[in-house]
Short mmCIF file of C-alpha atoms in Angstrom, two decimals:
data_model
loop_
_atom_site.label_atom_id
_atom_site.label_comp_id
_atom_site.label_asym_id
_atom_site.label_seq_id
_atom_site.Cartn_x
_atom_site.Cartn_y
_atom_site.Cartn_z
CA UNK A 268 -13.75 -4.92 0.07
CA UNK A 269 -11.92 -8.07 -0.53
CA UNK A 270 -8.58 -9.26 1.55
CA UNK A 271 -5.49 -8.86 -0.07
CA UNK A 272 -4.62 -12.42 1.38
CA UNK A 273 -5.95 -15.72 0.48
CA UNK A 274 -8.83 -17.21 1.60
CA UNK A 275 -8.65 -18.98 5.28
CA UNK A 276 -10.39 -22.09 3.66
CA UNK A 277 -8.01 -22.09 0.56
CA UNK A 278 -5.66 -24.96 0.17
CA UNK A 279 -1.86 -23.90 -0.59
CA UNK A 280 1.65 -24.83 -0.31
CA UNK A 281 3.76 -24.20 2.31
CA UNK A 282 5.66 -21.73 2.32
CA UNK A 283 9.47 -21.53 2.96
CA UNK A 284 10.20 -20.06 6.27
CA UNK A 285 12.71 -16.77 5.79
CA UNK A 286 16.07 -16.98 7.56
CA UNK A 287 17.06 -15.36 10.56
CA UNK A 288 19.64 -13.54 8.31
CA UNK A 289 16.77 -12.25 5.56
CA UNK A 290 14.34 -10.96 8.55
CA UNK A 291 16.55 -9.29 10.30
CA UNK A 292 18.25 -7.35 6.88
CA UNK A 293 14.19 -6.64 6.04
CA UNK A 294 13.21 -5.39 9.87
CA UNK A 295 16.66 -3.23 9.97
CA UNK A 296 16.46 -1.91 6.48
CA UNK A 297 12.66 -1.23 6.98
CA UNK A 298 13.75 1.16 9.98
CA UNK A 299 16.71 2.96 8.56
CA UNK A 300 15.32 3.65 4.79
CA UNK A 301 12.06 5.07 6.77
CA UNK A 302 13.90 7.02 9.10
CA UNK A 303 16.43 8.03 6.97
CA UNK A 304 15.39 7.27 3.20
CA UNK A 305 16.70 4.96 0.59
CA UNK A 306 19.77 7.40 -0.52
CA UNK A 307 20.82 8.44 2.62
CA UNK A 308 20.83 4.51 4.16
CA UNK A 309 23.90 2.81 3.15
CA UNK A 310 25.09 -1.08 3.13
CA UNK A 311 27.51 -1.02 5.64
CA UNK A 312 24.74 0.80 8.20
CA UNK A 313 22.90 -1.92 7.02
CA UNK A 314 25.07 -5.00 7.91
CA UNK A 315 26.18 -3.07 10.75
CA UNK A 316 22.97 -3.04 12.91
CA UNK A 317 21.64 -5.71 11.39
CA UNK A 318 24.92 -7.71 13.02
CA UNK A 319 25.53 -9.70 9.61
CA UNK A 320 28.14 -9.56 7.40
CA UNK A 321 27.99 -8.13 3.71
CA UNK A 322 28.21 -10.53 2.14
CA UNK A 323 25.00 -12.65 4.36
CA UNK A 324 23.78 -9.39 3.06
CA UNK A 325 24.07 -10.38 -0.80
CA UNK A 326 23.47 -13.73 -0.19
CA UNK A 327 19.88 -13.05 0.36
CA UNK A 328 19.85 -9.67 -2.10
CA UNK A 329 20.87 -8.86 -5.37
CA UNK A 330 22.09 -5.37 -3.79
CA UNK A 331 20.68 -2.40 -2.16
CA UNK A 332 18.10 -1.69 -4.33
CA UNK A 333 16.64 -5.12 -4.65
CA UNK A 334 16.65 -5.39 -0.90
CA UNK A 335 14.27 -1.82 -0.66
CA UNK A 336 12.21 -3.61 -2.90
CA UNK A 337 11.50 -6.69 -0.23
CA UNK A 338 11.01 -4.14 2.39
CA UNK A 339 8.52 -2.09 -0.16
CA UNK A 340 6.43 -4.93 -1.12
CA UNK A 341 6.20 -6.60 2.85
CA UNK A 342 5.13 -2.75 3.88
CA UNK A 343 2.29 -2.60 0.88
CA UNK A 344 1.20 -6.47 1.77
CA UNK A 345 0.65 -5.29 5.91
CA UNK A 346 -0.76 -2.29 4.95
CA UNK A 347 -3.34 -3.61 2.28
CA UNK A 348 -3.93 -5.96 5.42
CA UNK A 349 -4.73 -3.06 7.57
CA UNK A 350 -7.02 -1.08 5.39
CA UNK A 351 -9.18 -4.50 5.05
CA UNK A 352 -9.44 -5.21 9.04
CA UNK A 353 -9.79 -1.31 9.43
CA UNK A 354 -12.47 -0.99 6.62
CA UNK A 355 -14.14 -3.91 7.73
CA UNK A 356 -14.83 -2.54 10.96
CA UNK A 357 -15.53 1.06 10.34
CA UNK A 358 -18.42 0.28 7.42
CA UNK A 359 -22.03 -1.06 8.82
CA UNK A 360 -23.25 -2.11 5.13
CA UNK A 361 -20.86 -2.88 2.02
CA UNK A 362 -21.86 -0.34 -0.13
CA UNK A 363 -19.44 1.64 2.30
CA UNK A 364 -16.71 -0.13 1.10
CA UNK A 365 -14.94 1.89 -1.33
CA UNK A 366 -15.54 5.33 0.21
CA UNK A 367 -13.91 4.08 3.91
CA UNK A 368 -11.25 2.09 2.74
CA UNK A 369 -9.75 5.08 0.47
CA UNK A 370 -9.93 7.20 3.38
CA UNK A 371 -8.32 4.50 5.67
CA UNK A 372 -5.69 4.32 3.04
CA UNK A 373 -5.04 8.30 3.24
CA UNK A 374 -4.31 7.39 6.91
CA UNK A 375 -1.81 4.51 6.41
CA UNK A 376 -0.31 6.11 3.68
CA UNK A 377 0.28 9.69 6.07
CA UNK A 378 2.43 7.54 8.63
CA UNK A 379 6.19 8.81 8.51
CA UNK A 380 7.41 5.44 7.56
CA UNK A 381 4.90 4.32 4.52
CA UNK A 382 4.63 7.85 3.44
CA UNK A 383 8.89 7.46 2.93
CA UNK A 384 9.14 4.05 1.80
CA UNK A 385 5.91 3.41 -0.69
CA UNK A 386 5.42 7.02 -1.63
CA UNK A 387 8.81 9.18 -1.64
CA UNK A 388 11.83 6.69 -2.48
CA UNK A 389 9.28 3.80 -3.87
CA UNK A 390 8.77 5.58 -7.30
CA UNK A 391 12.19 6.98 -7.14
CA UNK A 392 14.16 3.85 -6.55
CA UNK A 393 11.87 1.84 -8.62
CA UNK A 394 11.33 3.53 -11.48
CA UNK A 395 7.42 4.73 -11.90
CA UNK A 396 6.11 2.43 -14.33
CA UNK A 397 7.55 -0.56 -12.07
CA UNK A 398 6.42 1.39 -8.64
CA UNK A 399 2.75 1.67 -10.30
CA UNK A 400 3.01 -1.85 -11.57
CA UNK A 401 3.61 -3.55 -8.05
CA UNK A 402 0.83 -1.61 -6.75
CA UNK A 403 -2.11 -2.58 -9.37
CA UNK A 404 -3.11 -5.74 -7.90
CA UNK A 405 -2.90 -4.31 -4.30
CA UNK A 406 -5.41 -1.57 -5.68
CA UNK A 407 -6.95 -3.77 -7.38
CA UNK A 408 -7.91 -6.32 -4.46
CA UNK A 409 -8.93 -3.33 -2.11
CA UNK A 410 -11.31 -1.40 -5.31
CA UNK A 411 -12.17 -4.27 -7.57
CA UNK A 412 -14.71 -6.16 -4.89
CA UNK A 413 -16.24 -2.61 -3.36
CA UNK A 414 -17.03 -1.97 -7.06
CA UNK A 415 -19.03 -5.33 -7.54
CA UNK A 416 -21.06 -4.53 -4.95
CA UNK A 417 -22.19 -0.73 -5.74
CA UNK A 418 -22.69 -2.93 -9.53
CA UNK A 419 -24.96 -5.53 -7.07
CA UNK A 420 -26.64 -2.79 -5.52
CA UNK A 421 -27.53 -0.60 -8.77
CA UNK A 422 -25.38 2.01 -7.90
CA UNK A 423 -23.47 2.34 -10.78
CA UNK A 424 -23.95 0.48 -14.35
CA UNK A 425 -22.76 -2.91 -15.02
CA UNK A 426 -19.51 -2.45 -16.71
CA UNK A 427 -15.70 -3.70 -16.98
CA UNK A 428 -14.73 -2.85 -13.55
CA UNK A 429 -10.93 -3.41 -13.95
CA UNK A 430 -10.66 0.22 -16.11
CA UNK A 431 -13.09 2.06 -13.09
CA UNK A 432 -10.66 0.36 -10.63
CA UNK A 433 -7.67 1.54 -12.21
CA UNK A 434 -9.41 5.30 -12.77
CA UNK A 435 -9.97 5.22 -8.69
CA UNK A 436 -6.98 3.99 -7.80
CA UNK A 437 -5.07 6.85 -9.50
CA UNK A 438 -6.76 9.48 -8.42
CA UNK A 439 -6.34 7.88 -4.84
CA UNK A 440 -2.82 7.36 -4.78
CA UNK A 441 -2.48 10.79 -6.38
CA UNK A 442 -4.05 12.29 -3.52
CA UNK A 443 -1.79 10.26 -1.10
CA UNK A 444 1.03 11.54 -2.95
CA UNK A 445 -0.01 14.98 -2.49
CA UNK A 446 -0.34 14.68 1.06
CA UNK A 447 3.06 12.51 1.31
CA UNK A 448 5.04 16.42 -0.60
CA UNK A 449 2.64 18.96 0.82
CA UNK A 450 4.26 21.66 3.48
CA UNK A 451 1.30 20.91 5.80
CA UNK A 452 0.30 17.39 5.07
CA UNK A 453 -2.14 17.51 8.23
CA UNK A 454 -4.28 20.25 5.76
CA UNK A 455 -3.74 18.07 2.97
CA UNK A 456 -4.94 15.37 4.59
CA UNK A 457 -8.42 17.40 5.17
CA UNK A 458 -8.55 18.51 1.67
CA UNK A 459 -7.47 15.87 -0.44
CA UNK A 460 -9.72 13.59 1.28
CA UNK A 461 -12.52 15.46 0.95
CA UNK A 462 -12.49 15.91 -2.61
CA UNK A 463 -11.60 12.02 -2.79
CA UNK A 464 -15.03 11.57 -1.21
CA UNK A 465 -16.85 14.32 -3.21
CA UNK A 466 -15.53 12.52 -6.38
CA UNK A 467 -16.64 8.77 -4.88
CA UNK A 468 -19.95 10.27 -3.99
CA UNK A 469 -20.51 11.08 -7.19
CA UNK A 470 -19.87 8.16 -8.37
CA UNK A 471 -22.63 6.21 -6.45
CA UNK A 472 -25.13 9.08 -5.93
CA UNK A 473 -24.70 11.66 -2.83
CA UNK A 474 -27.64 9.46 -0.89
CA UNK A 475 -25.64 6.24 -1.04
CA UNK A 476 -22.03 6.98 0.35
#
């Protein structure tokens, strides 16, 4: 499964260091619009515990909605972060890849806060064709490299892997979604990840995942 960060050895600019002003609005507005959700969070509770002013508040955002969008896109980049370390460490040979990092994404997503912000408001406040859009090369990234290999090993055909990635990357954020609106997401955490596996397994053969 490949990083959703560059490589260590990879040469690139520096970048601009945020201000004090645009962290703070980002770690305050990440707290309130997961506790609370998007319409329910307002400006001036914003500004308010952030201790800024409104208008150090649209000096770093267009308005409300383009500030969830910051906070929505830092959340995806730590959490695409976490399923990498996470899947890393839980697999013992890469053909493992694509089968524990789904399920480690299941987990992530099922936390109060993601489950809110990337799967609740996200395709709410963002329209879903955008919402999907921001997500493809996070999915991407995470699917795209677990595929090569199972194409390395012989487990599956050689074949445009971009379509297959996008195909696996629905039907897992489908089931995340599922989880994220069911009455007891706890049991449909157990279900939908089982039949998440079942339809991986598949994919590669029942002996190899």
């Amino acid at each position: 499964m490949t990083p959703p960060i560059e490589s260590p050895g990879e040469a690139k600019p520096r970048a601009k260091r945020p201000s004090k002003n645009r962290v703070k609005l980002l770690e305050v507005a990440r707290k309130l619009f997961g506790e609370k959700g998007y319409a329910e969070t307002g400006t001036e509770e914003i500004v308010a515990a952030a201790g800024i002013t409104r208008g150090a508040l649209y000096y770093q955002f267009a308005d409300k909605e383009d500030l969830f969008r910051a906070v929505f896109e830092e959340m995806l980049a730590e959490c695409g972060q976490e399923i990498f370390e996470k899947t890393m460490k839980g697999i013992e040979h890469d053909r493992e890849d694509l089968h524990v990092g789904t399920q480690v994404m299941l987990d992530i997503f099922s936390r109060p806060e993601v489950k809110r912000i990337l799967l609740l408001d996200g395709p709410v406040v963002m329209g879903w064709a955008d919402w999907r859009e921001v997500q493809r090369p996070f999915h991407l990234a995470l699917i795209g490299h677990a595929l090569e290999h199972l194409v390395d090993e012989g487990l599956i055909p050689d074949q445009p892997l971009e379509p297959l990635a996008d195909v696996i990357s629905g039907a897992a954020m489908q089931a995340a979604l599922a989880i994220a609106n069911a009455q007891d997401p706890a049991a449909a955490r157990k279900i939908y990840g089982e039949s998440l596996a079942q339809l991986l397994r598949r994919l590669a053969g029942p002996s190899n995942m």
